[in-house]
mmCIF file with all atom_site columns, C-alpha atoms in Angstrom:
data_model
loop_
_atom_site.group_PDB
_atom_site.id
_atom_site.type_symbol
_atom_site.label_atom_id
_atom_site.label_alt_id
_atom_site.label_comp_id
_atom_site.label_asym_id
_atom_site.label_entity_id
_atom_site.label_seq_id
_atom_site.pdbx_PDB_ins_code
_atom_site.Cartn_x
_atom_site.Cartn_y
_atom_site.Cartn_z
_atom_site.occupancy
_atom_site.B_iso_or_equiv
_atom_site.pdbx_formal_charge
_atom_site.auth_seq_id
_atom_site.auth_comp_id
_atom_site.auth_asym_id
_atom_site.auth_atom_id
_atom_site.pdbx_PDB_model_num
ATOM 1   C CA . MET L 1 1   ? 96.240  112.244 60.264  1.00 45.00 ? 10  MET L CA 1
ATOM 2   C CA . THR L 1 2   ? 92.750  112.867 61.580  1.00 50.00 ? 11  THR L CA 1
ATOM 3   C CA . ARG L 1 3   ? 90.830  109.895 62.928  1.00 48.00 ? 12  ARG L CA 1
ATOM 4   C CA . THR L 1 4   ? 87.106  109.482 62.557  1.00 48.00 ? 13  THR L CA 1
ATOM 5   C CA . ILE L 1 5   ? 84.894  108.665 65.513  1.00 46.00 ? 14  ILE L CA 1
ATOM 6   C CA . SER L 1 6   ? 84.301  105.135 64.221  1.00 48.00 ? 15  SER L CA 1
ATOM 7   C CA . GLU L 1 7   ? 88.079  104.562 63.975  1.00 50.00 ? 16  GLU L CA 1
ATOM 8   C CA . MET L 1 8   ? 88.471  105.744 67.572  1.00 45.00 ? 17  MET L CA 1
ATOM 9   C CA . ASP L 1 9   ? 85.622  103.453 68.660  1.00 47.00 ? 18  ASP L CA 1
ATOM 10  C CA . GLU L 1 10  ? 87.273  100.489 66.919  1.00 49.00 ? 19  GLU L CA 1
ATOM 11  C CA . ARG L 1 11  ? 90.570  101.275 68.629  1.00 47.00 ? 20  ARG L CA 1
ATOM 12  C CA . ALA L 1 12  ? 88.840  101.450 72.033  1.00 42.00 ? 21  ALA L CA 1
ATOM 13  C CA . LEU L 1 13  ? 87.280  98.035  71.499  1.00 46.00 ? 22  LEU L CA 1
ATOM 14  C CA . ASP L 1 14  ? 90.777  96.553  71.287  1.00 54.00 ? 23  ASP L CA 1
ATOM 15  C CA . LEU L 1 15  ? 91.723  97.734  74.773  1.00 70.00 ? 24  LEU L CA 1
ATOM 16  C CA . ALA L 1 16  ? 90.706  96.935  78.293  1.00 87.00 ? 25  ALA L CA 1
ATOM 17  C CA . PRO L 1 17  ? 87.034  97.151  79.240  1.00 94.00 ? 26  PRO L CA 1
ATOM 18  C CA . VAL L 1 18  ? 86.524  99.523  82.181  1.00 95.00 ? 27  VAL L CA 1
ATOM 19  C CA . LEU L 1 19  ? 83.368  100.058 84.233  1.00 96.00 ? 28  LEU L CA 1
ATOM 20  C CA . VAL L 1 20  ? 82.846  103.567 85.644  1.00 95.00 ? 29  VAL L CA 1
ATOM 21  C CA . VAL L 1 21  ? 80.266  103.852 88.428  1.00 94.00 ? 30  VAL L CA 1
ATOM 22  C CA . ASP L 1 22  ? 79.157  107.338 89.420  1.00 92.00 ? 31  ASP L CA 1
ATOM 23  C CA . ASP L 1 23  ? 75.733  108.784 90.155  1.00 91.00 ? 32  ASP L CA 1
ATOM 24  C CA . ASP L 1 24  ? 76.805  112.282 89.083  1.00 89.00 ? 33  ASP L CA 1
ATOM 25  C CA . MET L 1 25  ? 76.143  112.545 85.342  1.00 90.00 ? 34  MET L CA 1
ATOM 26  C CA . ALA L 1 26  ? 78.816  115.189 84.696  1.00 87.00 ? 35  ALA L CA 1
ATOM 27  C CA . SER L 1 27  ? 81.523  113.180 86.492  1.00 87.00 ? 36  SER L CA 1
ATOM 28  C CA . ARG L 1 28  ? 80.448  109.946 84.807  1.00 90.00 ? 37  ARG L CA 1
ATOM 29  C CA . LEU L 1 29  ? 80.485  111.470 81.327  1.00 91.00 ? 38  LEU L CA 1
ATOM 30  C CA . THR L 1 30  ? 83.800  113.225 81.964  1.00 88.00 ? 39  THR L CA 1
ATOM 31  C CA . LEU L 1 31  ? 85.476  110.007 83.076  1.00 89.00 ? 40  LEU L CA 1
ATOM 32  C CA . GLN L 1 32  ? 83.932  108.083 80.197  1.00 92.00 ? 41  GLN L CA 1
ATOM 33  C CA . THR L 1 33  ? 85.161  110.653 77.677  1.00 91.00 ? 42  THR L CA 1
ATOM 34  C CA . LEU L 1 34  ? 88.677  110.847 79.156  1.00 89.00 ? 43  LEU L CA 1
ATOM 35  C CA . LEU L 1 35  ? 89.090  107.086 79.310  1.00 91.00 ? 44  LEU L CA 1
ATOM 36  C CA . ARG L 1 36  ? 87.738  106.573 75.792  1.00 91.00 ? 45  ARG L CA 1
ATOM 37  C CA . ALA L 1 37  ? 90.129  109.253 74.535  1.00 87.00 ? 46  ALA L CA 1
ATOM 38  C CA . GLY L 1 38  ? 92.870  107.241 76.271  1.00 86.00 ? 47  GLY L CA 1
ATOM 39  C CA . GLY L 1 39  ? 91.823  104.215 74.219  1.00 88.00 ? 48  GLY L CA 1
ATOM 40  C CA . TYR L 1 40  ? 89.778  102.266 76.764  1.00 92.00 ? 49  TYR L CA 1
ATOM 41  C CA . ASN L 1 41  ? 86.455  100.562 76.129  1.00 93.00 ? 50  ASN L CA 1
ATOM 42  C CA . VAL L 1 42  ? 84.250  102.200 78.790  1.00 95.00 ? 51  VAL L CA 1
ATOM 43  C CA . ASP L 1 43  ? 80.915  101.119 80.183  1.00 96.00 ? 52  ASP L CA 1
ATOM 44  C CA . VAL L 1 44  ? 79.080  103.234 82.762  1.00 97.00 ? 53  VAL L CA 1
ATOM 45  C CA . ALA L 1 45  ? 76.611  102.725 85.592  1.00 96.00 ? 54  ALA L CA 1
ATOM 46  C CA . SER L 1 46  ? 74.736  105.403 87.519  1.00 95.00 ? 55  SER L CA 1
ATOM 47  C CA . SER L 1 47  ? 73.802  103.303 90.568  1.00 95.00 ? 56  SER L CA 1
ATOM 48  C CA . ALA L 1 48  ? 75.139  100.426 92.649  1.00 95.00 ? 57  ALA L CA 1
ATOM 49  C CA . ALA L 1 49  ? 72.339  98.157  91.399  1.00 95.00 ? 58  ALA L CA 1
ATOM 50  C CA . GLU L 1 50  ? 73.145  98.945  87.769  1.00 97.00 ? 59  GLU L CA 1
ATOM 51  C CA . ALA L 1 51  ? 76.858  98.365  88.415  1.00 97.00 ? 60  ALA L CA 1
ATOM 52  C CA . ILE L 1 52  ? 76.220  94.960  89.990  1.00 96.00 ? 61  ILE L CA 1
ATOM 53  C CA . GLU L 1 53  ? 74.018  93.995  87.040  1.00 97.00 ? 62  GLU L CA 1
ATOM 54  C CA . LYS L 1 54  ? 76.796  94.990  84.622  1.00 97.00 ? 63  LYS L CA 1
ATOM 55  C CA . LEU L 1 55  ? 79.411  93.098  86.667  1.00 97.00 ? 64  LEU L CA 1
ATOM 56  C CA . ASP L 1 56  ? 77.232  89.987  86.380  1.00 96.00 ? 65  ASP L CA 1
ATOM 57  C CA . SER L 1 57  ? 76.665  90.307  82.631  1.00 95.00 ? 66  SER L CA 1
ATOM 58  C CA . GLY L 1 58  ? 80.114  91.467  81.457  1.00 93.00 ? 67  GLY L CA 1
ATOM 59  C CA . GLN L 1 59  ? 83.774  91.229  82.323  1.00 94.00 ? 68  GLN L CA 1
ATOM 60  C CA . TYR L 1 60  ? 85.933  94.230  83.115  1.00 95.00 ? 69  TYR L CA 1
ATOM 61  C CA . VAL L 1 61  ? 89.637  94.548  83.764  1.00 93.00 ? 70  VAL L CA 1
ATOM 62  C CA . LEU L 1 62  ? 89.017  97.618  85.921  1.00 93.00 ? 71  LEU L CA 1
ATOM 63  C CA . VAL L 1 63  ? 86.085  98.900  87.988  1.00 94.00 ? 72  VAL L CA 1
ATOM 64  C CA . LEU L 1 64  ? 86.196  102.544 89.052  1.00 92.00 ? 73  LEU L CA 1
ATOM 65  C CA . SER L 1 65  ? 83.504  103.484 91.560  1.00 90.00 ? 74  SER L CA 1
ATOM 66  C CA . ASP L 1 66  ? 82.725  106.773 93.205  1.00 87.00 ? 75  ASP L CA 1
ATOM 67  C CA . LEU L 1 67  ? 82.518  106.041 96.931  1.00 79.00 ? 76  LEU L CA 1
ATOM 68  C CA . GLY L 1 68  ? 79.823  108.688 97.287  1.00 79.00 ? 77  GLY L CA 1
ATOM 69  C CA . ILE L 1 69  ? 77.406  106.905 94.941  1.00 84.00 ? 78  ILE L CA 1
ATOM 70  C CA . GLU L 1 70  ? 74.056  106.896 96.756  1.00 82.00 ? 79  GLU L CA 1
ATOM 71  C CA . SER L 1 71  ? 75.984  106.421 100.038 1.00 78.00 ? 80  SER L CA 1
ATOM 72  C CA . GLN L 1 72  ? 79.550  105.508 100.963 1.00 69.00 ? 81  GLN L CA 1
ATOM 73  C CA . GLU L 1 73  ? 78.374  101.991 101.823 1.00 81.00 ? 82  GLU L CA 1
ATOM 74  C CA . GLU L 1 74  ? 76.990  101.524 98.302  1.00 87.00 ? 83  GLU L CA 1
ATOM 75  C CA . GLY L 1 75  ? 80.255  102.606 96.689  1.00 84.00 ? 84  GLY L CA 1
ATOM 76  C CA . LEU L 1 76  ? 82.203  100.181 98.874  1.00 85.00 ? 85  LEU L CA 1
ATOM 77  C CA . LYS L 1 77  ? 79.629  97.466  98.136  1.00 90.00 ? 86  LYS L CA 1
ATOM 78  C CA . VAL L 1 78  ? 80.229  97.811  94.390  1.00 92.00 ? 87  VAL L CA 1
ATOM 79  C CA . LEU L 1 79  ? 84.007  97.484  94.828  1.00 91.00 ? 88  LEU L CA 1
ATOM 80  C CA . ALA L 1 80  ? 83.656  94.525  97.217  1.00 91.00 ? 89  ALA L CA 1
ATOM 81  C CA . TYR L 1 81  ? 81.270  92.780  94.818  1.00 95.00 ? 90  TYR L CA 1
ATOM 82  C CA . ALA L 1 82  ? 83.657  93.337  91.908  1.00 94.00 ? 91  ALA L CA 1
ATOM 83  C CA . ARG L 1 83  ? 86.523  91.803  93.910  1.00 92.00 ? 92  ARG L CA 1
ATOM 84  C CA . LEU L 1 84  ? 84.458  88.630  94.385  1.00 94.00 ? 93  LEU L CA 1
ATOM 85  C CA . LYS L 1 85  ? 84.029  88.065  90.642  1.00 95.00 ? 94  LYS L CA 1
ATOM 86  C CA . GLU L 1 86  ? 85.916  85.070  89.277  1.00 91.00 ? 95  GLU L CA 1
ATOM 87  C CA . TYR L 1 87  ? 87.554  87.201  86.573  1.00 89.00 ? 96  TYR L CA 1
ATOM 88  C CA . LYS L 1 88  ? 89.139  89.397  89.308  1.00 89.00 ? 97  LYS L CA 1
ATOM 89  C CA . PRO L 1 89  ? 88.982  92.949  87.960  1.00 92.00 ? 98  PRO L CA 1
ATOM 90  C CA . ALA L 1 90  ? 91.264  95.604  89.382  1.00 90.00 ? 99  ALA L CA 1
ATOM 91  C CA . THR L 1 91  ? 89.227  98.004  91.510  1.00 90.00 ? 100 THR L CA 1
ATOM 92  C CA . ALA L 1 92  ? 89.645  101.582 92.658  1.00 87.00 ? 101 ALA L CA 1
ATOM 93  C CA . SER L 1 93  ? 87.556  104.360 94.077  1.00 84.00 ? 102 SER L CA 1
ATOM 94  C CA . VAL L 1 94  ? 87.481  107.478 91.990  1.00 81.00 ? 103 VAL L CA 1
ATOM 95  C CA . THR L 1 95  ? 86.691  111.006 93.039  1.00 74.00 ? 104 THR L CA 1
ATOM 96  C CA . ALA L 1 96  ? 86.057  113.873 90.692  1.00 63.00 ? 105 ALA L CA 1
ATOM 97  C CA . TYR L 1 97  ? 87.070  116.691 92.993  1.00 58.00 ? 106 TYR L CA 1
ATOM 98  C CA . HIS L 1 98  ? 86.795  120.399 92.399  1.00 55.00 ? 107 HIS L CA 1
ATOM 99  C CA . GLY L 1 99  ? 87.350  123.142 94.914  1.00 56.00 ? 108 GLY L CA 1
ATOM 100 C CA . SER L 1 100 ? 89.823  125.020 97.041  1.00 54.00 ? 109 SER L CA 1
ATOM 101 C CA . LYS L 1 101 ? 89.646  122.686 100.060 1.00 53.00 ? 110 LYS L CA 1
ATOM 102 C CA . PRO L 1 102 ? 92.412  120.101 100.496 1.00 53.00 ? 111 PRO L CA 1
ATOM 103 C CA . LEU L 1 103 ? 91.901  116.946 98.479  1.00 50.00 ? 112 LEU L CA 1
ATOM 104 C CA . PRO L 1 104 ? 90.204  114.087 100.269 1.00 52.00 ? 113 PRO L CA 1
ATOM 105 C CA . THR L 1 105 ? 92.561  111.535 101.816 1.00 52.00 ? 114 THR L CA 1
ATOM 106 C CA . ALA L 1 106 ? 93.169  108.824 99.241  1.00 50.00 ? 115 ALA L CA 1
ATOM 107 C CA . ARG L 1 107 ? 94.325  105.249 99.634  1.00 56.00 ? 116 ARG L CA 1
ATOM 108 C CA . GLU L 1 108 ? 96.918  103.859 97.234  1.00 53.00 ? 117 GLU L CA 1
ATOM 109 C CA . THR L 1 109 ? 94.217  102.482 94.930  1.00 55.00 ? 118 THR L CA 1
ATOM 110 C CA . ASP L 1 110 ? 92.154  105.661 94.947  1.00 60.00 ? 119 ASP L CA 1
ATOM 111 C CA . ILE L 1 111 ? 92.180  107.987 91.990  1.00 64.00 ? 120 ILE L CA 1
ATOM 112 C CA . VAL L 1 112 ? 91.477  111.627 92.681  1.00 60.00 ? 121 VAL L CA 1
ATOM 113 C CA . VAL L 1 113 ? 90.496  113.160 89.376  1.00 57.00 ? 122 VAL L CA 1
ATOM 114 C CA . GLU L 1 114 ? 91.125  116.835 88.852  1.00 56.00 ? 123 GLU L CA 1
ATOM 115 C CA . THR L 1 115 ? 90.236  118.365 85.528  1.00 48.00 ? 124 THR L CA 1
ATOM 116 C CA . GLU L 1 116 ? 93.779  119.585 84.884  1.00 57.00 ? 125 GLU L CA 1
ATOM 117 C CA . ASP L 1 117 ? 95.396  116.223 85.738  1.00 74.00 ? 126 ASP L CA 1
ATOM 118 C CA . VAL L 1 118 ? 94.252  113.965 82.886  1.00 77.00 ? 127 VAL L CA 1
ATOM 119 C CA . PRO L 1 119 ? 97.720  112.419 82.332  1.00 80.00 ? 128 PRO L CA 1
ATOM 120 C CA . ARG L 1 120 ? 97.783  111.250 85.972  1.00 80.00 ? 129 ARG L CA 1
ATOM 121 C CA . LEU L 1 121 ? 94.354  109.660 85.587  1.00 80.00 ? 130 LEU L CA 1
ATOM 122 C CA . LEU L 1 122 ? 95.375  107.741 82.472  1.00 83.00 ? 131 LEU L CA 1
ATOM 123 C CA . THR L 1 123 ? 98.695  106.717 84.051  1.00 84.00 ? 132 THR L CA 1
ATOM 124 C CA . LYS L 1 124 ? 96.984  105.417 87.192  1.00 84.00 ? 133 LYS L CA 1
ATOM 125 C CA . VAL L 1 125 ? 94.418  103.470 85.143  1.00 85.00 ? 134 VAL L CA 1
ATOM 126 C CA . ALA L 1 126 ? 97.219  101.849 83.118  1.00 86.00 ? 135 ALA L CA 1
ATOM 127 C CA . GLU L 1 127 ? 99.094  100.998 86.344  1.00 85.00 ? 136 GLU L CA 1
ATOM 128 C CA . LEU L 1 128 ? 96.022  99.366  87.902  1.00 84.00 ? 137 LEU L CA 1
ATOM 129 C CA . ILE L 1 129 ? 95.390  97.290  84.794  1.00 86.00 ? 138 ILE L CA 1
ATOM 130 C CA . GLY L 1 130 ? 99.065  96.290  84.707  1.00 86.00 ? 139 GLY L CA 1
ATOM 131 C CA . LEU L 1 131 ? 98.973  95.216  88.372  1.00 84.00 ? 140 LEU L CA 1
ATOM 132 C CA . ARG L 1 132 ? 95.886  93.123  87.639  1.00 84.00 ? 141 ARG L CA 1
ATOM 133 C CA . ALA L 1 133 ? 97.732  91.351  84.825  1.00 83.00 ? 142 ALA L CA 1
ATOM 134 C CA . ILE L 1 134 ? 100.732 90.644  87.078  1.00 86.00 ? 143 ILE L CA 1
ATOM 135 C CA . ARG L 1 135 ? 98.502  89.239  89.839  1.00 84.00 ? 144 ARG L CA 1
ATOM 136 C CA . ARG L 1 136 ? 96.690  87.055  87.328  1.00 82.00 ? 145 ARG L CA 1
ATOM 137 C CA . VAL L 1 137 ? 99.980  85.546  86.115  1.00 85.00 ? 146 VAL L CA 1
ATOM 138 C CA . GLN L 1 138 ? 101.127 85.026  89.718  1.00 86.00 ? 147 GLN L CA 1
ATOM 139 C CA . ARG L 1 139 ? 97.894  83.144  90.509  1.00 83.00 ? 148 ARG L CA 1
ATOM 140 C CA . GLN L 1 140 ? 98.355  80.928  87.439  1.00 82.00 ? 149 GLN L CA 1
ATOM 141 C CA . VAL L 1 141 ? 101.950 80.157  88.437  1.00 85.00 ? 150 VAL L CA 1
ATOM 142 C CA . ARG L 1 142 ? 100.869 79.256  92.003  1.00 84.00 ? 151 ARG L CA 1
ATOM 143 C CA . GLN L 1 143 ? 98.127  76.988  90.641  1.00 81.00 ? 152 GLN L CA 1
ATOM 144 C CA . THR L 1 144 ? 100.599 75.297  88.304  1.00 84.00 ? 153 THR L CA 1
ATOM 145 C CA . TRP L 1 145 ? 103.004 74.570  91.156  1.00 84.00 ? 154 TRP L CA 1
ATOM 146 C CA . SER L 1 146 ? 100.266 73.425  93.559  1.00 69.00 ? 155 SER L CA 1
#
């Protein structure tokens, strides 16, 4: 069965909204395409200011930000700002890395995207969204017992 683009768009609207923040157009479009193909509803921002505006006007279950956007401080600022939102999105830095040098050191929440490792990207995104859901339930349970 072949799906039309509108059917794929409808399916994506049913799943988790994700914000991708990257100032490199090729990386941003690649991540957007991969995540949409994985069934996610993806919004994009090309700057820290645009990302903060989108975080204020929408709600996301996951925010993926390139740490190198404008400067490393700006990438960290986007993730820190997202963590302060009342709706508590999961956050992770994302790096689209190509080259023969060793991969950059990644923290547990970092996603290092390589073009040949799409299944790992989609698995990590699903894991982060799942962890967010678990933490949300844990917070509700603590509030109930308080």
